[in-house]
Short mmCIF file of C-alpha atoms in Angstrom, two decimals:
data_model
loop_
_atom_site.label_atom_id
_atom_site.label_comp_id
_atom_site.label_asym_id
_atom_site.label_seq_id
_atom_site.Cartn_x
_atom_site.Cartn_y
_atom_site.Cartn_z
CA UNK A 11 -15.77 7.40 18.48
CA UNK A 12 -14.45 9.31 15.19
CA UNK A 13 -10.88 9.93 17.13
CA UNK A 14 -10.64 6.90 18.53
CA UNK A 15 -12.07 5.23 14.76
CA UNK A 16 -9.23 7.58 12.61
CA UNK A 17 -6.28 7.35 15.10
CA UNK A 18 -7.02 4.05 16.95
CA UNK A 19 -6.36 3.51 20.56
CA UNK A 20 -2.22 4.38 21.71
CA UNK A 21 -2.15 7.28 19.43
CA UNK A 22 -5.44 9.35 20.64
CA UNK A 23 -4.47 11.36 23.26
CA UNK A 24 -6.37 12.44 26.15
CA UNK A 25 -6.13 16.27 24.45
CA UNK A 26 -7.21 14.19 21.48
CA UNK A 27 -10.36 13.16 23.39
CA UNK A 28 -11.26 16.86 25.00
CA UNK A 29 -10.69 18.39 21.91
CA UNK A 30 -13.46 16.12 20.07
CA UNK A 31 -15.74 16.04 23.16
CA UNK A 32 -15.63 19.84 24.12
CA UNK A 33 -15.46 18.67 27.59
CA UNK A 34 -13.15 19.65 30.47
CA UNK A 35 -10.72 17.07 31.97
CA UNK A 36 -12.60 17.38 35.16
CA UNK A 37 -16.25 15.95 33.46
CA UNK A 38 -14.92 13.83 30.98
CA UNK A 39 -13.66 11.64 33.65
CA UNK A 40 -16.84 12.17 35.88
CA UNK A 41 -18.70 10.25 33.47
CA UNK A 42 -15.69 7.95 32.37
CA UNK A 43 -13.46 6.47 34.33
CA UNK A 44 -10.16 6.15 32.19
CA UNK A 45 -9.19 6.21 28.62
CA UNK A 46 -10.21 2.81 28.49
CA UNK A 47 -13.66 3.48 29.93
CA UNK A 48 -14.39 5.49 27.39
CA UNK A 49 -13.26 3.31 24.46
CA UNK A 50 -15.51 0.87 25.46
CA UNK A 51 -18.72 3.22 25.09
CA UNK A 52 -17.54 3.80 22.04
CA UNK A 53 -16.50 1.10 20.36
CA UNK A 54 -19.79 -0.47 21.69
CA UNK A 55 -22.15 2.20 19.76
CA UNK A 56 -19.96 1.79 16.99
CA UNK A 57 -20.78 -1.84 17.28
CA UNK A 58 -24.80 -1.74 17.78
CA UNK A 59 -25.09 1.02 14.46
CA UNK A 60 -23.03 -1.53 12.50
CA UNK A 61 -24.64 -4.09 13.79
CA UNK A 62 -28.37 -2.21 13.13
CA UNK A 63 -27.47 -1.63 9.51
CA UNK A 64 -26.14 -5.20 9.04
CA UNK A 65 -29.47 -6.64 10.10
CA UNK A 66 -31.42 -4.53 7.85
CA UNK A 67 -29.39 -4.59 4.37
CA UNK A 68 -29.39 -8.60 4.85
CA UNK A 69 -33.39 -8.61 5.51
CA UNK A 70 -33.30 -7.16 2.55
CA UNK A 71 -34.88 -9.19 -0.66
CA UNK A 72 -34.13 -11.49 -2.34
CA UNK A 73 -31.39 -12.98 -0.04
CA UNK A 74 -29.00 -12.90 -2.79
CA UNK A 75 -29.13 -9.06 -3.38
CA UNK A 76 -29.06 -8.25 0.31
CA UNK A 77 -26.22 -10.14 0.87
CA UNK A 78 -24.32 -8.49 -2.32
CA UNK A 79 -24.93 -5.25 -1.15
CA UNK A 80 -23.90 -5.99 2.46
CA UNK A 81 -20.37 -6.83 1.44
CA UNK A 82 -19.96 -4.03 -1.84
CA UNK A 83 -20.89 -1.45 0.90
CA UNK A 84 -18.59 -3.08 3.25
CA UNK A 85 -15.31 -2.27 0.82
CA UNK A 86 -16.86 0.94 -0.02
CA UNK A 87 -14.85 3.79 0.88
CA UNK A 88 -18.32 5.19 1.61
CA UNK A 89 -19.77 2.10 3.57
CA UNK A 90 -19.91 1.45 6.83
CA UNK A 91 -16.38 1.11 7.67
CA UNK A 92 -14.56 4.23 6.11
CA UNK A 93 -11.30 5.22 4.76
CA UNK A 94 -9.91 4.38 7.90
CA UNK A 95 -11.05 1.16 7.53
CA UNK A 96 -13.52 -1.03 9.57
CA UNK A 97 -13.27 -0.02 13.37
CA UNK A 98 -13.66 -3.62 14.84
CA UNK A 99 -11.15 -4.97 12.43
CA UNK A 100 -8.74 -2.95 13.54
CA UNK A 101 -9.71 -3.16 17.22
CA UNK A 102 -9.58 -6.72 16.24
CA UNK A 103 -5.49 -6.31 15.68
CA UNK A 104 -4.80 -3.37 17.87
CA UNK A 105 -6.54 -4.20 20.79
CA UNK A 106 -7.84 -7.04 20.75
CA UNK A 107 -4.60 -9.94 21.43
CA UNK A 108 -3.81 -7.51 24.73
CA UNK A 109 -7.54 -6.83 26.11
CA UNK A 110 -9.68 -9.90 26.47
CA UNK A 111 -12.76 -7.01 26.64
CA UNK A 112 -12.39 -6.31 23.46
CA UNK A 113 -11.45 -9.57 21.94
CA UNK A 114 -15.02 -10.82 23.36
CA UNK A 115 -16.61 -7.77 21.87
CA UNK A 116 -14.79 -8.94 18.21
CA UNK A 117 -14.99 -12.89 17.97
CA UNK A 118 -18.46 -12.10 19.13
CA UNK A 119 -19.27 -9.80 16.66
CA UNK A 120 -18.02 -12.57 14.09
CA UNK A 121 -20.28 -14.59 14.95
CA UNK A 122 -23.14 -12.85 15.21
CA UNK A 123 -22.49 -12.22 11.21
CA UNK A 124 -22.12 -15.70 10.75
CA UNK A 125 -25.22 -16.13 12.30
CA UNK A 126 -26.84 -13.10 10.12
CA UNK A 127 -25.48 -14.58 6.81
CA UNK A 128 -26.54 -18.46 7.61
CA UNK A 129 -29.76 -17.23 8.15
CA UNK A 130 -30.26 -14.87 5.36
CA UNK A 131 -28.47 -17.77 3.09
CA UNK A 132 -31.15 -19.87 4.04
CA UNK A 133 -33.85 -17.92 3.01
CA UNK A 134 -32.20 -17.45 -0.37
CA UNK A 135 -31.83 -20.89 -0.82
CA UNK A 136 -35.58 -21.52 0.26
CA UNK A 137 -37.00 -18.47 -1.98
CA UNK A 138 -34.20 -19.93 -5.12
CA UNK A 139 -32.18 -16.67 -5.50
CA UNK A 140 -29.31 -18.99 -3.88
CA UNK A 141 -28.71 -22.02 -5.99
CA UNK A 142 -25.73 -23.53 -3.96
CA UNK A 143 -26.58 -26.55 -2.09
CA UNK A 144 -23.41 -26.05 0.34
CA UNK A 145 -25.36 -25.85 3.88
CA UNK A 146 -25.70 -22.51 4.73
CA UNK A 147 -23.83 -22.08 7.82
CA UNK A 148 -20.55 -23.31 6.03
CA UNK A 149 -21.23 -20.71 2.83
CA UNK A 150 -21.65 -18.22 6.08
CA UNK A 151 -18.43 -19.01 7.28
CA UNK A 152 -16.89 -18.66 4.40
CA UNK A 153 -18.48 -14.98 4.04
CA UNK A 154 -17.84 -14.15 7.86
CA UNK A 155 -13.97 -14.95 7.29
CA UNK A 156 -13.95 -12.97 4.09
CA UNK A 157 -15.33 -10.06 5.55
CA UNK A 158 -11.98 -9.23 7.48
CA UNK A 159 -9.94 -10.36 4.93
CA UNK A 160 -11.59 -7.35 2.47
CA UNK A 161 -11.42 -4.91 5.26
CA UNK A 162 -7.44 -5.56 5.43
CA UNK A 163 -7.13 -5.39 1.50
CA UNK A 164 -9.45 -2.12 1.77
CA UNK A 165 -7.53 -0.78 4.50
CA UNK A 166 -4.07 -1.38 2.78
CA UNK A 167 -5.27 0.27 -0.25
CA UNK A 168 -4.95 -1.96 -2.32
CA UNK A 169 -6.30 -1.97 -6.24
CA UNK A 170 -10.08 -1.66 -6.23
CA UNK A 171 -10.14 -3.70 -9.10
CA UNK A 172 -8.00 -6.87 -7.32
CA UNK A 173 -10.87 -6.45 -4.34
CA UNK A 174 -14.06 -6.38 -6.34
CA UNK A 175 -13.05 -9.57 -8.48
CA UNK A 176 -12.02 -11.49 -5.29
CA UNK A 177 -15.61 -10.39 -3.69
CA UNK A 178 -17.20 -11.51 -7.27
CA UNK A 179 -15.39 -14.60 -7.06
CA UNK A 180 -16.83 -15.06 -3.70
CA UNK A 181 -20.10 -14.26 -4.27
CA UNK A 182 -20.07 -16.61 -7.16
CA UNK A 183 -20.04 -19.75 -4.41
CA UNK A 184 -23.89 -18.80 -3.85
CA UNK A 185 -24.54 -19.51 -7.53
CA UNK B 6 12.62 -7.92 13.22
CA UNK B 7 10.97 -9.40 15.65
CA UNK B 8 10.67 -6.10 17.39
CA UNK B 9 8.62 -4.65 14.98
CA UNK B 10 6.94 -7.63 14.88
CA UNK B 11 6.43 -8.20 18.42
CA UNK B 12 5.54 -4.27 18.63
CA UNK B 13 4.45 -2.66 15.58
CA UNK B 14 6.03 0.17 13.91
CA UNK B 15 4.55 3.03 15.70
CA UNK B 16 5.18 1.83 19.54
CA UNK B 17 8.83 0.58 18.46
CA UNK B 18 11.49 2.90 20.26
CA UNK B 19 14.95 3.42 18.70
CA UNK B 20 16.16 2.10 22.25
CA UNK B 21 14.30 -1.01 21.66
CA UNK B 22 16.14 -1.15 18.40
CA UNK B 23 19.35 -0.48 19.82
CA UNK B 24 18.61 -3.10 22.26
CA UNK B 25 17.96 -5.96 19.58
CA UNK B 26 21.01 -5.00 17.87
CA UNK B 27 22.99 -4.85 20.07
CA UNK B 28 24.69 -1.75 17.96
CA UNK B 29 25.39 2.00 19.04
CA UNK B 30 22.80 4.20 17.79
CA UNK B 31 25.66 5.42 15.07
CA UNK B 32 26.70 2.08 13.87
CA UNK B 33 22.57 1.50 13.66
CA UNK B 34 22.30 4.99 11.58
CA UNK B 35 25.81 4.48 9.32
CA UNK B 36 23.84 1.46 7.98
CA UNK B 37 20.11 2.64 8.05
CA UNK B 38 18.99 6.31 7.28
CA UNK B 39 15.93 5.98 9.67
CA UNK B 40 13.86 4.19 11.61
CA UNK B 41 11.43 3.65 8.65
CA UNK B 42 14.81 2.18 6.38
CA UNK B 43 15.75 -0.46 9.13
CA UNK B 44 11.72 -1.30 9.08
CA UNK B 45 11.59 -1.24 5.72
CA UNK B 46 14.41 -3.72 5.21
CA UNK B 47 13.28 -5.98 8.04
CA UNK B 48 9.76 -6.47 6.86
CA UNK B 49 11.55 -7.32 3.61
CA UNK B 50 13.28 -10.38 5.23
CA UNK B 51 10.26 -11.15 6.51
CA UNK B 52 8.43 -11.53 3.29
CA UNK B 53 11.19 -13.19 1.78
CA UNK B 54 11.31 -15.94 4.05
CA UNK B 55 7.67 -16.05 4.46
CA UNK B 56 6.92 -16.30 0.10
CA UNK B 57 10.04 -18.87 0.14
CA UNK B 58 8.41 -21.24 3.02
CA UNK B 59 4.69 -20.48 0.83
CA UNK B 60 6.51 -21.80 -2.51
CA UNK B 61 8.14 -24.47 -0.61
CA UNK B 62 4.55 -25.84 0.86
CA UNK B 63 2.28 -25.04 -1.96
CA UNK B 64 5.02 -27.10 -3.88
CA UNK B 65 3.99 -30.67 -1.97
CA UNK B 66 1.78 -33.54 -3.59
CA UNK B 67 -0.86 -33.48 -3.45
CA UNK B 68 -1.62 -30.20 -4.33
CA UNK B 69 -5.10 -30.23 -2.14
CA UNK B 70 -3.34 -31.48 0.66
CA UNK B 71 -0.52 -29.21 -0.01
CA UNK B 72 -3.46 -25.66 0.49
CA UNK B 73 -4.53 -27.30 3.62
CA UNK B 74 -1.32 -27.57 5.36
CA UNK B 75 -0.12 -24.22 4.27
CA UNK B 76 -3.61 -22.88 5.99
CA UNK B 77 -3.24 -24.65 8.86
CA UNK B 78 -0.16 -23.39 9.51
CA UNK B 79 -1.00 -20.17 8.94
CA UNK B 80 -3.67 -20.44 11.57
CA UNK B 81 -1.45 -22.41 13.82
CA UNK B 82 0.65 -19.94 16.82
CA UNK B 83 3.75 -22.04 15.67
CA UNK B 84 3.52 -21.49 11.97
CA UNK B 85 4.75 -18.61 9.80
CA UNK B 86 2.84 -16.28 11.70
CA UNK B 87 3.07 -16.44 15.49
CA UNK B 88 1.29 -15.39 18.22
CA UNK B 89 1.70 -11.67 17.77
CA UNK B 90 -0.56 -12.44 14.34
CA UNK B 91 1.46 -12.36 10.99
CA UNK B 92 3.77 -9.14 10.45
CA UNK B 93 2.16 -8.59 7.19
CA UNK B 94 -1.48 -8.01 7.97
CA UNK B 95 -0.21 -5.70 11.04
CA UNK B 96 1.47 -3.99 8.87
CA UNK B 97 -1.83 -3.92 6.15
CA UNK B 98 -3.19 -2.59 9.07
CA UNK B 99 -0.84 -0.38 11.02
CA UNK B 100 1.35 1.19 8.29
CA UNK B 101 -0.10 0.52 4.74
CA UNK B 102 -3.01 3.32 4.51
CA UNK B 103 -0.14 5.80 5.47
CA UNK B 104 2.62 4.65 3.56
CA UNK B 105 2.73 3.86 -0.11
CA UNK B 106 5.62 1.54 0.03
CA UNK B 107 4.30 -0.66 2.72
CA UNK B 108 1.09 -0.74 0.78
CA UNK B 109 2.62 -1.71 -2.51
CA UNK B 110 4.53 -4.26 -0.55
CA UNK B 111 1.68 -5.59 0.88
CA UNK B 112 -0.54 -5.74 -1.74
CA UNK B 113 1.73 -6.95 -3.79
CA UNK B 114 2.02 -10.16 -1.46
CA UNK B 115 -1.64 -11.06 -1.80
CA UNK B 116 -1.60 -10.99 -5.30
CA UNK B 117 1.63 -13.43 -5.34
CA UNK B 118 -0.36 -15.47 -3.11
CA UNK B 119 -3.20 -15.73 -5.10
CA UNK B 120 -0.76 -16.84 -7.98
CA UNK B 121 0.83 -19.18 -6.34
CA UNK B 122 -2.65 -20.43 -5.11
CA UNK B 123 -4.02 -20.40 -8.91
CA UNK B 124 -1.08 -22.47 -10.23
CA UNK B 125 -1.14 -24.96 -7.19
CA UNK B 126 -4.74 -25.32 -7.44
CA UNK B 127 -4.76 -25.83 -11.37
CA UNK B 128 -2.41 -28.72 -10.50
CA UNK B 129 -4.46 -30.15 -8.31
CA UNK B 130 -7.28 -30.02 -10.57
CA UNK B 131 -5.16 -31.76 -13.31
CA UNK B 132 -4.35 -34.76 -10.75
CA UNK B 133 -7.45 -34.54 -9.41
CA UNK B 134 -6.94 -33.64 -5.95
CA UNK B 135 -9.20 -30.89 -6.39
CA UNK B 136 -12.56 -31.95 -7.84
CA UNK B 137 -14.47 -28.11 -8.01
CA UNK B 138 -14.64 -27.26 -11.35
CA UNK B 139 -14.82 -23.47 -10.71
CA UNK B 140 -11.80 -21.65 -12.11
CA UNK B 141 -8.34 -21.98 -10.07
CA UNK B 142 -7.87 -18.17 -10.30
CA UNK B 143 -11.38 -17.73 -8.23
CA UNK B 144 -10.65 -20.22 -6.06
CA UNK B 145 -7.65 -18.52 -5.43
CA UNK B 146 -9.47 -15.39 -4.89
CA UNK B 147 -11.59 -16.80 -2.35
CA UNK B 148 -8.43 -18.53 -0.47
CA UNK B 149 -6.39 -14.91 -0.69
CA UNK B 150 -8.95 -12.84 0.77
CA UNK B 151 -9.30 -15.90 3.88
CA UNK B 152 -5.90 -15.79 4.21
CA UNK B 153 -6.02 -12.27 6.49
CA UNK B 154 -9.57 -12.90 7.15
CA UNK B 155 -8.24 -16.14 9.58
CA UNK B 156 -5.23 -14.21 10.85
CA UNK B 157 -7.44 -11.14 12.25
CA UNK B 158 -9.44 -13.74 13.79
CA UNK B 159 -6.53 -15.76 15.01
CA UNK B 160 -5.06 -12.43 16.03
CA UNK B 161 -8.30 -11.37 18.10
CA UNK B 162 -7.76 -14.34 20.07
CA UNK B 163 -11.45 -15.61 18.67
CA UNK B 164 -12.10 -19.11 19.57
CA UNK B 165 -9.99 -21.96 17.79
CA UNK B 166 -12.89 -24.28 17.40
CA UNK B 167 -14.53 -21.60 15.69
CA UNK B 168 -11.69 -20.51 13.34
CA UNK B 169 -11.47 -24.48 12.71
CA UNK B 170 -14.68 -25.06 11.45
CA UNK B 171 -14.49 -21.35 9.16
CA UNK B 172 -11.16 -23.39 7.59
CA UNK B 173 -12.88 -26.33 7.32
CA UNK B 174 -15.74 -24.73 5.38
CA UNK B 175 -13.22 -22.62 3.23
CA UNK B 176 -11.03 -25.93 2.27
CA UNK B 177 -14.62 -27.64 1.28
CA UNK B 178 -15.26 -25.40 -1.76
CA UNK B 179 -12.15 -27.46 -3.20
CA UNK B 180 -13.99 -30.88 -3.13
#
């Protein structure tokens, strides 16, 4: 997962992949079938930690915090996604437009944070540490479409000070 | 141009180069030092044509309307960024975090956007096209970060009914 994470799919290597694993040719590929194969496994227990730590920081309370300290984490160098950036998103430009595998795995992943957010919006708008009165699923949207969009800006290094005051000016909508 | 485009930097071959030139390799080298030059100084085009088309849209009356087409098109496969997603946030993506002019380049970009956002959304406020009283530089803030956050999804392929509604919601926090 860390080779595939750093280097991204075309450029790990097969030696790339034995070298990480300690495995010989020979048992890697009992186990996995291809390159590909092994990706997937991967990327998919990439995607079920992220997703385990999304579902906890936004259970968090009040709904307002949790959802602040979802998304500073989430352009934290020492977040979730590292200083490679976010795997998905780049999965989500890499490989995504030529495998509809992974695509699936992405948009799906999308909304399933959508999801998250609209819920844990709701609750902050129920317990009053959200004072918009936007319905929650569109102030989701708005956060699920951001997410990405920080991840690129993270990932292209840009100034941490241009990033945090476009997440403050997004997290301001909740106010 | 559209090689790189098409192809990324990486997985771009000096053949294929040679092949969308049309030119010897030493006519292609008396002109361009490298590979990374001749990328350097197409993805330059690119950005030029892309901020003049921006200017050009962002320019129309009404200015709310004005935010929604340029969006639209940017979400749209025939628009500024085609189906290969927009060469910019590949490039955010694939080159940026290893090269310091392609990151200055690109975040650079984002924060002309968000300028060009500001001022056309400060218009809009003035002729009240826009009726959100929050600030025009958040508002901007929240529309430049969207702006890659739509293309990875458009990119991934993710649904367009879904990517639709996420505009939708973004475009709202104007009214």
């Amino acid at each position: 997962m860390q080779v595939f994470w750093r280097k991204g799919y075309e450029a790990t290597s097969m030696a790339d992949l034995l070298h990480a694993t300690g495995l010989s040719k020979s048992s890697l590929y009992a186990t996995f079938s291809s390159k590909r194969d092994l990706f997937l496994a991967a990327f998919d227990d990439y995607r079920r930690n992220r997703a385990k730590d999304m579902f906890k920081m936004l259970g968090e309370d009040p709904a307002r915090a949790a959802i602040e300290k979802f998304f500073r984490m989430a352009i934290s160098d020492a977040g979730t996604c590292n200083g490679e950036g976010c795997m998905s998103i780049n999965q989500a430009v890499e490989l995504a437009p030529i495998d509809a595998e992974v695509a699936s795995r992405v948009c799906g992943d999308f909304t399933g944070m959508e999801r998250a957010l609209a819920k844990t919006i709701e609750r902050g708008q129920k317990e009053g540490s959200i004072a918009s009165s936007m319905s929650a699923l569109n102030l989701a949207r708005l956060f699920v479409v951001a997410f990405p969009g920080l991840q690129v800006m993270v990932r292209a290094g840009c100034e941490r000070v241009d990033i945090e005051a476009r997440l403050t000016a997004l997290l301001a909508v909740l106010d």
